[in-house]
């Protein structure tokens, strides 16, 4: 049994040593990567999120935790990226303008890469025009948008409109995700899909790609 409190504790450390040790120990004990991710790292981060909300922690604490979280995910990455072979499709992935949260987006990227998709990660705080320019350059079948703030999720509507209003050889599908985003919101803004987590995001992409063939 993994204990979220253990992960919470190491997420708060200044050095990478404790998080590396705990993740490696969980791997050695036979826990699967999704288990370590969901029941360990994300569960620990969620305790931290509650304290942040209650103002018991401050931005520097959370930044530190984000660094540790990325380190933990790096260790798990090879376990997710087993599937090789040719690309099943191309996806452009980014966090929308005004938003710098990228832990969730990076997880989505890892899961998509591990499922045989080619991911073009355009980073954080990405304006609609950059999404449009990247689509014109790379001609992906899917665009994935991430937002973690109730304010920046509204920017997703602008991106969807900019994409649907521009011309491409083949218009890409848009999928959205991030803690405040819901299926109903996705439909309201005209997105083609929504995933509550990285695994469902992959499922949605695979379904959309099947429609296209
Ligand atoms: C880490 C963190 C930060 C870090 C981010 C570091 C980084 N590199 O990402 C820092 C310190 C920078 C930060 C800053 C801020 N934050 Co912050 N942050 C968090 C925190 C604690 C964790 C977020 C996280 O990484 N979760 C773990 C990941 C794995 O989950 P996830 O992102 O939801 O992703 C999963 C799914 O949503 C989905 N998914 C995500 N994207 C996509 C995309 C697609 C296409 C698909 C299919 C799926 C998908 O899959 C992922 C994996 O399963 C949350 C609290 C929380 N518990 O959520 C607050 C939180 C999001 N932050 C919040 C706030 C208010 C802020 C600040 C405004 C604080 C401030 N006063 O400055 C700033 C805003 C900065 C900005 N302009 O973006 C609020 C948002 C409130 C709201 N309703 O809008 C939260 C909820 C905290 C709170 N409870 O008040 N934050």
Coordinates of N, CA and C and ligand atoms in Angstrom, one line a residue:
X1 N 0.8 -1.2 0.0 CA 0.0 0.0 0.0 C 0.9 1.3 0.0
X2 N 0.6 2.1 -0.9 CA 1.4 3.4 -1.0 C 0.7 4.4 -0.1
X3 N 1.5 5.2 0.6 CA 0.9 6.2 1.5 C 1.1 7.6 0.9
X4 N 0.0 8.3 0.6 CA 0.1 9.7 0.0 C 0.9 10.6 0.9
X5 N 0.8 10.4 2.3 CA 1.5 11.3 3.2 C 3.0 11.2 3.0
X6 N 3.5 10.0 2.7 CA 5.0 9.8 2.5 C 5.4 10.6 1.3
X7 N 4.5 10.6 0.2 CA 4.9 11.4 -1.0 C 4.8 12.9 -0.7
X8 N 3.7 13.2 0.0 CA 3.6 14.6 0.4 C 4.9 15.1 1.1
X9 N 5.4 14.3 2.0 CA 6.6 14.7 2.8 C 7.8 14.9 1.9
X10 N 8.0 14.0 0.9 CA 9.2 14.2 0.1 C 9.0 15.2 -1.0
X11 N 7.7 15.5 -1.3 CA 7.5 16.6 -2.3 C 7.9 18.0 -1.7
X12 N 7.9 18.0 -0.4 CA 8.3 19.3 0.3 C 9.8 19.5 0.6
X13 N 10.6 18.4 0.3 CA 12.0 18.5 0.5 C 12.7 19.4 -0.4
X14 N 13.8 20.0 0.0 CA 14.6 20.9 -0.9 C 15.4 20.1 -1.9
X15 N 15.9 18.9 -1.5 CA 16.8 18.1 -2.4 C 16.0 17.0 -3.1
X16 N 16.5 16.6 -4.2 CA 15.8 15.5 -5.0 C 16.0 14.1 -4.3
X17 N 17.0 14.0 -3.4 CA 17.3 12.7 -2.8 C 16.1 11.9 -2.3
X18 N 15.3 12.5 -1.4 CA 14.2 11.8 -0.8 C 13.1 11.4 -1.8
X19 N 12.8 12.2 -2.8 CA 11.8 11.8 -3.8 C 12.3 10.7 -4.7
X20 N 13.6 10.8 -5.1 CA 14.2 9.7 -5.9 C 14.1 8.4 -5.1
X21 N 14.5 8.4 -3.9 CA 14.5 7.2 -3.0 C 13.2 6.6 -2.9
X22 N 12.2 7.4 -2.6 CA 10.8 6.9 -2.4 C 10.2 6.3 -3.7
X23 N 10.4 7.0 -4.8 CA 9.8 6.5 -6.1 C 10.5 5.2 -6.4
X24 N 11.9 5.1 -6.3 CA 12.6 3.9 -6.6 C 12.2 2.7 -5.7
X25 N 12.0 3.1 -4.5 CA 11.6 2.0 -3.5 C 10.2 1.5 -3.9
X26 N 9.3 2.3 -4.3 CA 8.0 1.9 -4.7 C 8.1 1.0 -6.0
X27 N 9.0 1.4 -6.9 CA 9.2 0.5 -8.1 C 9.7 -0.8 -7.7
X28 N 10.7 -0.8 -6.8 CA 11.4 -2.1 -6.4 C 10.3 -3.0 -5.6
X29 N 9.4 -2.4 -5.0 CA 8.4 -3.2 -4.3 C 7.3 -3.7 -5.2
X30 N 7.4 -3.4 -6.5 CA 6.5 -4.0 -7.5 C 5.3 -3.1 -7.8
X31 N 5.2 -1.9 -7.3 CA 4.1 -1.1 -7.7 C 4.2 -0.7 -9.2
X32 N 3.1 -0.6 -9.9 CA 3.1 -0.2 -11.3 C 3.3 1.4 -11.4
X33 N 3.8 1.8 -12.5 CA 4.0 3.3 -12.7 C 2.7 4.1 -12.5
X34 N 1.5 3.6 -13.1 CA 0.3 4.4 -12.9 C -0.1 4.4 -11.4
X35 N 0.2 3.3 -10.7 CA -0.1 3.3 -9.3 C 0.7 4.3 -8.5
X36 N 2.0 4.3 -8.8 CA 2.9 5.2 -8.1 C 2.5 6.7 -8.4
X37 N 2.1 6.9 -9.7 CA 1.7 8.2 -10.1 C 0.5 8.6 -9.4
X38 N -0.6 7.8 -9.5 CA -1.9 8.2 -9.0 C -2.0 8.1 -7.4
X39 N -1.6 7.0 -6.9 CA -1.8 6.8 -5.4 C -0.6 7.4 -4.6
X40 N 0.5 7.7 -5.3 CA 1.6 8.4 -4.6 C 1.8 9.8 -4.9
X41 N 2.4 10.1 -6.1 CA 2.7 11.5 -6.5 C 1.5 12.4 -6.5
X42 N 0.5 12.0 -7.3 CA -0.7 12.9 -7.5 C -1.5 13.0 -6.1
X43 N -1.6 11.9 -5.4 CA -2.3 12.0 -4.1 C -1.5 12.9 -3.1
X44 N -0.2 12.8 -3.2 CA 0.6 13.7 -2.3 C 0.5 15.1 -2.7
X45 N 0.5 15.4 -4.0 CA 0.3 16.7 -4.5 C -1.0 17.3 -4.1
X46 N -2.0 16.4 -4.1 CA -3.4 16.9 -3.7 C -3.5 17.3 -2.3
X47 N -2.7 16.7 -1.4 CA -2.7 17.1 0.0 C -2.1 18.6 0.1
X48 N -1.0 18.7 -0.7 CA -0.3 20.0 -0.8 C -1.3 21.1 -1.4
X49 N -2.1 20.7 -2.4 CA -3.0 21.6 -3.0 C -4.0 22.1 -2.0
X50 N -4.5 21.2 -1.1 CA -5.5 21.6 -0.1 C -4.8 22.6 0.9
X51 N -3.6 22.4 1.3 CA -2.9 23.3 2.2 C -2.6 24.6 1.5
X52 N -2.4 24.6 0.2 CA -2.1 25.8 -0.5 C -3.4 26.6 -0.5
X53 N -4.5 25.9 -0.7 CA -5.8 26.6 -0.8 C -6.2 27.2 0.6
X54 N -5.8 26.5 1.6 CA -6.1 27.0 3.0 C -5.1 28.0 3.5
X55 N -4.2 28.4 2.6 CA -3.1 29.3 2.9 C -2.2 28.9 4.0
X56 N -2.0 27.5 4.1 CA -1.0 27.0 5.0 C 0.4 26.9 4.4
X57 N 0.3 27.0 3.0 CA 1.6 26.9 2.2 C 1.6 28.0 1.2
X58 N 2.8 28.4 0.7 CA 2.9 29.5 -0.2 C 3.5 29.1 -1.5
X59 N 3.4 30.0 -2.5 CA 3.9 29.7 -3.8 C 5.3 29.0 -3.8
X60 N 6.3 29.5 -3.1 CA 7.6 28.8 -3.2 C 7.5 27.4 -2.7
X61 N 6.7 27.0 -1.7 CA 6.5 25.6 -1.3 C 6.0 24.8 -2.5
X62 N 5.0 25.4 -3.2 CA 4.4 24.6 -4.3 C 5.4 24.5 -5.5
X63 N 6.2 25.5 -5.7 CA 7.2 25.5 -6.8 C 8.2 24.4 -6.5
X64 N 8.6 24.3 -5.3 CA 9.5 23.2 -4.8 C 8.9 21.9 -5.1
X65 N 7.6 21.7 -4.7 CA 6.9 20.5 -4.9 C 6.8 20.1 -6.4
X66 N 6.6 21.2 -7.2 CA 6.5 20.9 -8.7 C 7.8 20.4 -9.2
X67 N 8.9 20.9 -8.7 CA 10.3 20.4 -9.2 C 10.4 19.0 -8.8
X68 N 10.0 18.7 -7.5 CA 10.2 17.3 -7.1 C 9.3 16.4 -7.8
X69 N 8.0 16.9 -8.1 CA 7.1 16.1 -8.9 C 7.6 15.7 -10.3
X70 N 8.2 16.7 -10.9 CA 8.8 16.5 -12.3 C 9.9 15.4 -12.2
X71 N 10.7 15.5 -11.1 CA 11.8 14.5 -10.9 C 11.2 13.1 -10.8
X72 N 10.2 13.0 -9.9 CA 9.5 11.7 -9.7 C 9.0 11.1 -11.0
X73 N 8.3 12.0 -11.8 CA 7.8 11.6 -13.1 C 8.9 11.1 -14.1
X74 N 10.0 11.9 -14.0 CA 11.1 11.5 -14.9 C 11.6 10.1 -14.7
X75 N 11.6 9.7 -13.4 CA 12.0 8.3 -13.0 C 11.0 7.3 -13.6
X76 N 9.7 7.7 -13.6 CA 8.7 6.7 -14.0 C 8.6 6.7 -15.6
X77 N 9.0 7.7 -16.2 CA 8.9 7.9 -17.7 C 9.2 6.6 -18.5
X78 N 10.4 6.0 -18.3 CA 10.7 4.9 -19.1 C 9.7 3.7 -19.0
X79 N 9.0 3.7 -17.8 CA 8.0 2.6 -17.6 C 6.8 2.9 -18.4
X80 N 6.5 4.1 -18.7 CA 5.3 4.4 -19.5 C 5.6 4.3 -21.0
X81 N 6.9 4.5 -21.4 CA 7.2 4.6 -22.8 C 7.7 3.3 -23.4
X82 N 7.1 2.2 -23.1 CA 7.5 0.9 -23.6 C 7.2 0.7 -25.0
X83 N 6.0 1.2 -25.4 CA 5.6 0.9 -26.8 C 6.4 1.7 -27.8
X84 N 7.0 1.0 -28.8 CA 7.8 1.7 -29.8 C 7.0 1.7 -31.1
X85 N 7.8 1.7 -32.2 CA 7.2 1.6 -33.5 C 6.8 2.9 -34.1
X86 N 6.2 2.9 -35.2 CA 5.8 4.1 -36.0 C 4.8 4.9 -35.2
X87 N 4.7 6.2 -35.6 CA 3.8 7.1 -34.9 C 2.3 6.8 -35.3
X88 N 1.4 6.8 -34.3 CA 0.0 6.5 -34.6 C -0.7 7.8 -35.0
X89 N -0.1 8.9 -34.7 CA -0.7 10.2 -35.0 C 0.1 11.3 -34.4
X90 N -0.2 12.5 -34.7 CA 0.6 13.7 -34.2 C -0.4 14.6 -33.4
X91 N 0.2 15.0 -32.2 CA -0.6 15.9 -31.4 C 0.2 17.1 -30.9
X92 N -0.4 18.3 -31.0 CA 0.3 19.5 -30.5 C -0.4 19.7 -29.1
X93 N 0.5 19.9 -28.1 CA 0.0 19.9 -26.7 C 0.5 21.2 -26.0
X94 N -0.3 22.0 -25.4 CA 0.2 23.2 -24.7 C -0.8 23.6 -23.6
X95 N -0.3 24.4 -22.7 CA -1.1 25.1 -21.6 C -1.4 26.5 -22.2
X96 N -2.7 26.9 -22.1 CA -3.2 28.1 -22.7 C -2.6 29.4 -22.1
X97 N -2.8 30.5 -22.8 CA -2.3 31.8 -22.4 C -2.7 32.1 -21.0
X98 N -1.8 32.7 -20.2 CA -2.1 33.2 -18.8 C -1.8 32.1 -17.8
X99 N -1.5 30.9 -18.2 CA -1.5 29.7 -17.3 C -0.1 29.1 -17.4
X100 N 0.6 28.9 -16.3 CA 1.9 28.3 -16.3 C 2.0 26.9 -15.7
X101 N 0.8 26.4 -15.3 CA 0.8 25.0 -14.7 C 1.2 24.0 -15.9
X102 N 2.1 23.1 -15.6 CA 2.5 22.2 -16.7 C 2.7 20.7 -16.2
X103 N 2.4 20.5 -14.9 CA 2.7 19.1 -14.5 C 1.7 18.1 -15.1
X104 N 0.4 18.5 -15.2 CA -0.6 17.7 -15.8 C -0.4 17.5 -17.3
X105 N 0.0 18.6 -17.9 CA 0.2 18.6 -19.4 C 1.4 17.6 -19.7
X106 N 2.5 17.7 -18.8 CA 3.6 16.8 -19.1 C 3.3 15.4 -18.9
X107 N 2.4 15.1 -17.9 CA 1.9 13.7 -17.8 C 1.1 13.2 -19.0
X108 N 0.3 14.1 -19.5 CA -0.5 13.8 -20.7 C 0.5 13.5 -21.8
X109 N 1.6 14.3 -21.9 CA 2.6 14.1 -23.0 C 3.3 12.8 -22.8
X110 N 3.6 12.4 -21.6 CA 4.3 11.1 -21.4 C 3.4 9.9 -21.8
X111 N 2.1 10.0 -21.4 CA 1.2 8.9 -21.7 C 0.9 8.8 -23.2
X112 N 0.8 10.0 -23.9 CA 0.6 10.0 -25.3 C 1.8 9.4 -26.0
X113 N 3.0 9.8 -25.6 CA 4.2 9.3 -26.3 C 4.3 7.8 -26.0
X114 N 4.0 7.4 -24.8 CA 4.0 6.0 -24.5 C 3.0 5.1 -25.3
X115 N 2.0 5.8 -25.8 CA 1.0 5.1 -26.6 C 1.2 5.2 -28.1
X116 N 2.4 5.7 -28.4 CA 2.8 5.7 -29.8 C 2.4 6.9 -30.6
X117 N 2.0 8.0 -29.9 CA 1.7 9.2 -30.6 C 3.0 10.1 -30.6
X118 N 3.1 10.9 -31.7 CA 4.2 11.9 -31.7 C 3.6 13.2 -31.1
X119 N 4.3 13.7 -30.0 CA 3.8 14.8 -29.3 C 4.7 16.0 -29.6
X120 N 4.1 17.1 -30.0 CA 4.8 18.4 -30.2 C 4.4 19.3 -29.0
X121 N 5.2 19.5 -28.0 CA 4.9 20.2 -26.8 C 5.2 21.7 -27.0
X122 N 4.2 22.6 -27.0 CA 4.5 24.0 -27.2 C 4.7 24.8 -25.9
X123 N 4.6 24.1 -24.8 CA 4.9 24.7 -23.5 C 3.7 25.3 -22.8
X124 N 4.0 26.4 -22.0 CA 3.0 27.0 -21.2 C 2.7 28.4 -21.7
X125 N 1.6 29.0 -21.2 CA 1.3 30.4 -21.5 C 1.3 30.6 -23.0
X126 N 0.6 29.7 -23.7 CA 0.6 29.7 -25.2 C -0.6 30.5 -25.8
X127 N -0.3 31.6 -26.5 CA -1.5 32.3 -27.1 C -2.1 31.5 -28.3
X128 N -3.3 31.9 -28.6 CA -4.0 31.2 -29.7 C -3.3 31.2 -31.0
X129 N -2.6 32.4 -31.3 CA -1.9 32.5 -32.6 C -0.8 31.5 -32.7
X130 N -0.1 31.2 -31.5 CA 1.0 30.2 -31.6 C 0.4 28.8 -31.9
X131 N -0.7 28.5 -31.3 CA -1.3 27.2 -31.6 C -1.6 27.1 -33.1
X132 N -2.2 28.2 -33.6 CA -2.5 28.2 -35.1 C -1.3 28.0 -35.9
X133 N -0.2 28.8 -35.6 CA 1.0 28.7 -36.4 C 1.6 27.3 -36.3
X134 N 1.6 26.7 -35.1 CA 2.2 25.4 -35.0 C 1.4 24.4 -35.7
X135 N 0.1 24.5 -35.8 CA -0.7 23.6 -36.6 C -0.4 23.7 -38.0
X136 N -0.2 25.0 -38.5 CA 0.1 25.2 -39.9 C 1.4 24.6 -40.3
X137 N 2.4 24.6 -39.3 CA 3.7 24.1 -39.6 C 3.7 22.6 -39.5
X138 N 3.1 22.0 -38.5 CA 3.2 20.5 -38.3 C 2.1 19.6 -38.8
X139 N 0.9 20.3 -39.1 CA -0.3 19.5 -39.6 C -0.6 18.3 -38.7
X140 N -0.8 18.5 -37.4 CA -1.2 17.4 -36.5 C -2.7 17.1 -36.7
X141 N -3.1 15.9 -36.3 CA -4.5 15.5 -36.3 C -5.2 16.0 -35.1
X142 N -4.5 16.2 -34.0 CA -5.1 16.6 -32.7 C -4.4 17.7 -32.0
X143 N -5.1 18.6 -31.3 CA -4.6 19.6 -30.5 C -5.1 19.4 -29.1
X144 N -4.2 19.4 -28.1 CA -4.5 19.2 -26.7 C -4.3 20.4 -25.9
X145 N -5.3 21.0 -25.3 CA -5.2 22.2 -24.5 C -5.3 21.9 -23.0
X146 N -4.4 22.5 -22.2 CA -4.5 22.3 -20.7 C -4.7 23.6 -20.1
X147 N -5.5 23.6 -19.0 CA -5.7 24.9 -18.2 C -6.0 24.4 -16.7
X148 N -5.4 25.1 -15.8 CA -5.6 24.7 -14.3 C -6.4 25.8 -13.6
X149 N -6.6 26.9 -14.2 CA -7.3 28.0 -13.5 C -8.7 28.3 -14.0
X150 N -9.6 28.6 -13.2 CA -11.0 28.9 -13.7 C -11.0 30.1 -14.6
X151 N -10.0 31.0 -14.4 CA -9.9 32.1 -15.3 C -9.3 31.7 -16.7
X152 N -8.2 31.0 -16.7 CA -7.6 30.6 -18.0 C -8.3 29.6 -18.8
X153 N -9.2 28.8 -18.1 CA -9.9 27.8 -18.9 C -10.8 28.5 -20.0
X154 N -11.2 29.8 -19.7 CA -12.0 30.6 -20.6 C -11.2 30.9 -21.9
X155 N -9.9 30.9 -21.8 CA -9.1 31.1 -23.0 C -9.2 30.0 -24.0
X156 N -9.6 28.8 -23.5 CA -9.7 27.6 -24.4 C -10.8 27.9 -25.5
X157 N -11.8 28.7 -25.1 CA -12.8 29.0 -26.1 C -12.2 29.8 -27.3
X158 N -11.3 30.8 -26.9 CA -10.6 31.6 -28.0 C -9.8 30.7 -28.9
X159 N -9.1 29.7 -28.2 CA -8.2 28.9 -29.0 C -9.0 28.0 -30.0
X160 N -10.1 27.5 -29.4 CA -11.0 26.6 -30.3 C -11.5 27.4 -31.5
X161 N -11.9 28.7 -31.2 CA -12.5 29.5 -32.3 C -11.4 29.9 -33.3
X162 N -10.2 30.2 -32.8 CA -9.1 30.5 -33.7 C -8.7 29.3 -34.6
X163 N -8.8 28.1 -34.0 CA -8.4 26.9 -34.8 C -9.5 26.6 -35.8
X164 N -10.7 26.7 -35.4 CA -11.8 26.3 -36.3 C -12.0 27.4 -37.4
X165 N -11.5 28.6 -37.1 CA -11.7 29.7 -38.0 C -10.5 29.8 -39.0
X166 N -9.4 29.0 -38.8 CA -8.3 29.1 -39.7 C -8.3 28.0 -40.7
X167 N -7.5 28.1 -41.8 CA -7.6 27.1 -42.8 C -6.3 26.2 -42.8
X168 N -6.6 24.9 -42.9 CA -5.5 23.9 -42.9 C -5.8 22.9 -44.0
X169 N -4.8 22.0 -44.3 CA -5.1 20.9 -45.3 C -6.2 20.0 -44.7
X170 N -6.0 19.6 -43.4 CA -7.0 18.9 -42.7 C -7.2 19.5 -41.3
X171 N -8.4 19.9 -41.0 CA -8.6 20.6 -39.7 C -8.4 19.6 -38.5
X172 N -7.6 20.0 -37.5 CA -7.4 19.1 -36.4 C -8.6 19.0 -35.4
X173 N -8.7 17.9 -34.7 CA -9.6 17.9 -33.6 C -9.0 18.6 -32.4
X174 N -9.8 19.2 -31.5 CA -9.3 19.8 -30.3 C -9.8 19.0 -29.1
X175 N -8.9 18.6 -28.2 CA -9.3 18.0 -26.9 C -8.8 18.9 -25.8
X176 N -9.6 19.0 -24.7 CA -9.2 19.8 -23.6 C -9.2 19.0 -22.3
X177 N -8.4 19.6 -21.3 CA -8.3 18.9 -20.0 C -7.7 19.9 -19.0
X178 N -7.7 19.4 -17.7 CA -7.2 20.3 -16.6 C -8.2 20.3 -15.5
X179 N -7.8 20.4 -14.3 CA -8.7 20.2 -13.1 C -10.0 21.0 -13.2
X180 N -10.1 22.2 -13.6 CA -11.4 22.9 -13.6 C -12.3 22.6 -14.8
X181 N -11.7 21.9 -15.8 CA -12.4 21.6 -17.1 C -13.4 20.4 -16.9
X182 N -14.6 20.5 -17.6 CA -15.5 19.4 -17.5 C -16.0 19.1 -18.9
X183 N -16.6 17.9 -19.0 CA -17.2 17.5 -20.3 C -18.2 18.5 -20.8
X184 N -19.0 19.1 -19.9 CA -20.0 20.0 -20.3 C -19.4 21.3 -20.9
X185 N -18.3 21.7 -20.2 CA -17.6 22.9 -20.7 C -17.0 22.7 -22.1
X186 N -16.4 21.5 -22.2 CA -15.7 21.1 -23.5 C -16.8 21.2 -24.6
X187 N -18.0 20.7 -24.4 CA -19.0 20.7 -25.4 C -19.4 22.2 -25.7
X188 N -19.6 22.9 -24.6 CA -20.0 24.3 -24.7 C -19.1 25.2 -25.6
X189 N -17.8 24.9 -25.5 CA -16.9 25.7 -26.3 C -16.6 25.1 -27.7
X190 N -17.2 24.0 -28.0 CA -17.0 23.4 -29.3 C -15.8 22.5 -29.4
X191 N -15.2 22.1 -28.3 CA -14.1 21.1 -28.4 C -14.6 19.8 -28.8
X192 N -13.7 18.9 -29.4 CA -14.1 17.6 -29.9 C -14.0 16.5 -28.9
X193 N -13.3 16.8 -27.8 CA -13.1 15.8 -26.8 C -12.6 16.4 -25.5
X194 N -12.8 15.6 -24.4 CA -12.3 16.0 -23.1 C -11.8 14.7 -22.3
X195 N -10.7 14.9 -21.6 CA -10.2 13.8 -20.8 C -10.0 14.3 -19.3
X196 N -10.6 13.6 -18.4 CA -10.4 14.0 -17.0 C -9.0 13.7 -16.5
X197 N -8.3 12.8 -17.1 CA -6.9 12.5 -16.8 C -6.1 12.0 -18.0
X198 N -4.9 11.8 -17.8 CA -4.0 11.5 -18.9 C -4.4 10.2 -19.7
X199 N -4.8 9.2 -18.9 CA -5.1 7.9 -19.5 C -6.4 8.1 -20.4
X200 N -7.4 8.8 -19.8 CA -8.6 8.9 -20.6 C -8.3 9.8 -21.8
X201 N -7.4 10.8 -21.7 CA -7.0 11.6 -22.8 C -6.5 10.8 -24.0
X202 N -5.7 9.8 -23.7 CA -5.2 8.9 -24.7 C -6.4 8.1 -25.4
X203 N -7.3 7.7 -24.6 CA -8.5 6.9 -25.1 C -9.3 7.8 -26.1
X204 N -9.5 9.1 -25.6 CA -10.2 10.0 -26.5 C -9.5 10.2 -27.8
X205 N -8.2 10.4 -27.7 CA -7.4 10.6 -29.0 C -7.5 9.4 -29.9
X206 N -7.4 8.2 -29.3 CA -7.4 7.0 -30.2 C -8.8 6.9 -30.9
X207 N -9.9 7.3 -30.1 CA -11.2 7.2 -30.7 C -11.3 8.2 -31.8
X208 N -10.9 9.4 -31.6 CA -11.0 10.5 -32.7 C -10.1 10.1 -33.9
X209 N -9.0 9.5 -33.7 CA -8.1 9.1 -34.8 C -8.8 8.0 -35.6
X210 N -9.6 7.1 -35.0 CA -10.3 6.1 -35.7 C -11.3 6.7 -36.6
X211 N -12.0 7.7 -36.1 CA -13.1 8.4 -36.9 C -12.5 8.9 -38.2
X212 N -11.2 9.4 -38.1 CA -10.6 10.1 -39.2 C -10.3 9.1 -40.4
X213 N -10.0 7.9 -40.0 CA -9.6 6.9 -41.1 C -10.7 6.5 -42.0
Ligands
LIG1 C1 1.6 23.0 -8.6 C2 0.7 24.2 -8.6 C3 1.2 25.4 -8.9 C4 2.6 25.7 -9.4 C5 2.7 25.2 -10.9 C6 4.1 24.6 -11.2 C7 4.0 23.9 -12.5 N1 5.2 23.8 -13.1 O1 3.0 23.3 -13.0 C8 2.8 27.2 -9.2 C9 3.3 27.5 -7.8 C10 3.6 27.9 -10.3 C11 1.3 27.7 -9.2 C12 0.9 29.0 -9.4 C13 -0.4 29.4 -9.3 N2 -1.4 28.7 -8.9 CO1 -1.4 26.8 -8.7 N3 -1.6 25.0 -8.2 C14 -0.7 24.0 -8.2 C15 -1.4 22.7 -7.6 C16 -0.9 22.6 -6.1 C17 -1.1 21.4 -8.2 C18 -1.5 21.3 -9.7 C19 -0.9 20.0 -10.3 O2 0.1 20.0 -10.8 N4 -1.7 18.9 -10.1 C20 -1.3 17.6 -10.4 C21 -1.6 17.3 -11.9 C22 -1.1 15.9 -12.3 O3 -3.0 17.4 -12.1 P1 -3.7 18.2 -13.3 O4 -2.8 19.4 -13.6 O5 -5.1 18.5 -12.9 O6 -3.6 17.3 -14.5 C23 -4.3 16.1 -14.7 C24 -5.7 16.3 -15.3 O7 -6.3 17.5 -15.0 C25 -5.5 16.0 -16.8 N5 -5.1 17.1 -17.7 C26 -4.4 18.2 -17.5 N6 -4.2 18.9 -18.6 C27 -4.8 18.1 -19.6 C28 -4.9 18.3 -21.0 C29 -5.6 17.4 -21.8 C30 -5.6 17.6 -23.3 C31 -6.1 16.3 -21.2 C32 -6.9 15.3 -22.0 C33 -6.1 16.0 -19.8 C34 -5.4 17.0 -19.0 O8 -4.5 15.0 -16.8 C35 -3.6 15.2 -15.8 C36 -3.0 13.9 -15.3 O9 -4.0 13.0 -14.9 C37 -2.9 23.1 -7.7 C38 -3.8 22.4 -6.6 C39 -4.4 21.1 -7.1 N7 -4.5 20.2 -6.3 O10 -4.7 21.0 -8.3 C40 -2.9 24.7 -7.6 C41 -4.0 25.5 -8.2 C42 -4.3 24.9 -9.6 N8 -3.3 26.8 -8.4 C43 -4.1 27.8 -8.1 C44 -3.7 29.1 -8.1 C45 -4.8 30.1 -7.6 C46 -2.5 29.6 -8.6 C47 -2.0 31.0 -8.7 C48 -2.9 32.0 -9.2 C49 -1.4 31.4 -7.2 C50 -0.9 32.8 -7.1 N9 -1.7 33.5 -6.2 O11 0.0 33.2 -7.7 C51 -0.7 30.9 -9.6 C52 -1.1 31.0 -11.1 C53 0.1 31.0 -12.0 C54 -0.4 31.0 -13.4 N10 -0.5 32.2 -14.1 O12 -0.6 30.0 -14.0 C55 -5.5 27.3 -7.8 C56 -6.5 27.5 -8.9 C57 -7.8 28.0 -8.4 C58 -8.8 28.2 -9.5 N11 -10.0 27.6 -9.3 O13 -8.6 28.8 -10.5 C59 -5.2 25.8 -7.4 C60 -6.4 24.8 -7.7 C61 -4.9 25.8 -5.8 C62 -6.1 26.1 -5.0 N12 -6.7 25.1 -4.4 O14 -6.4 27.3 -4.7 N13 0.5 26.6 -8.9

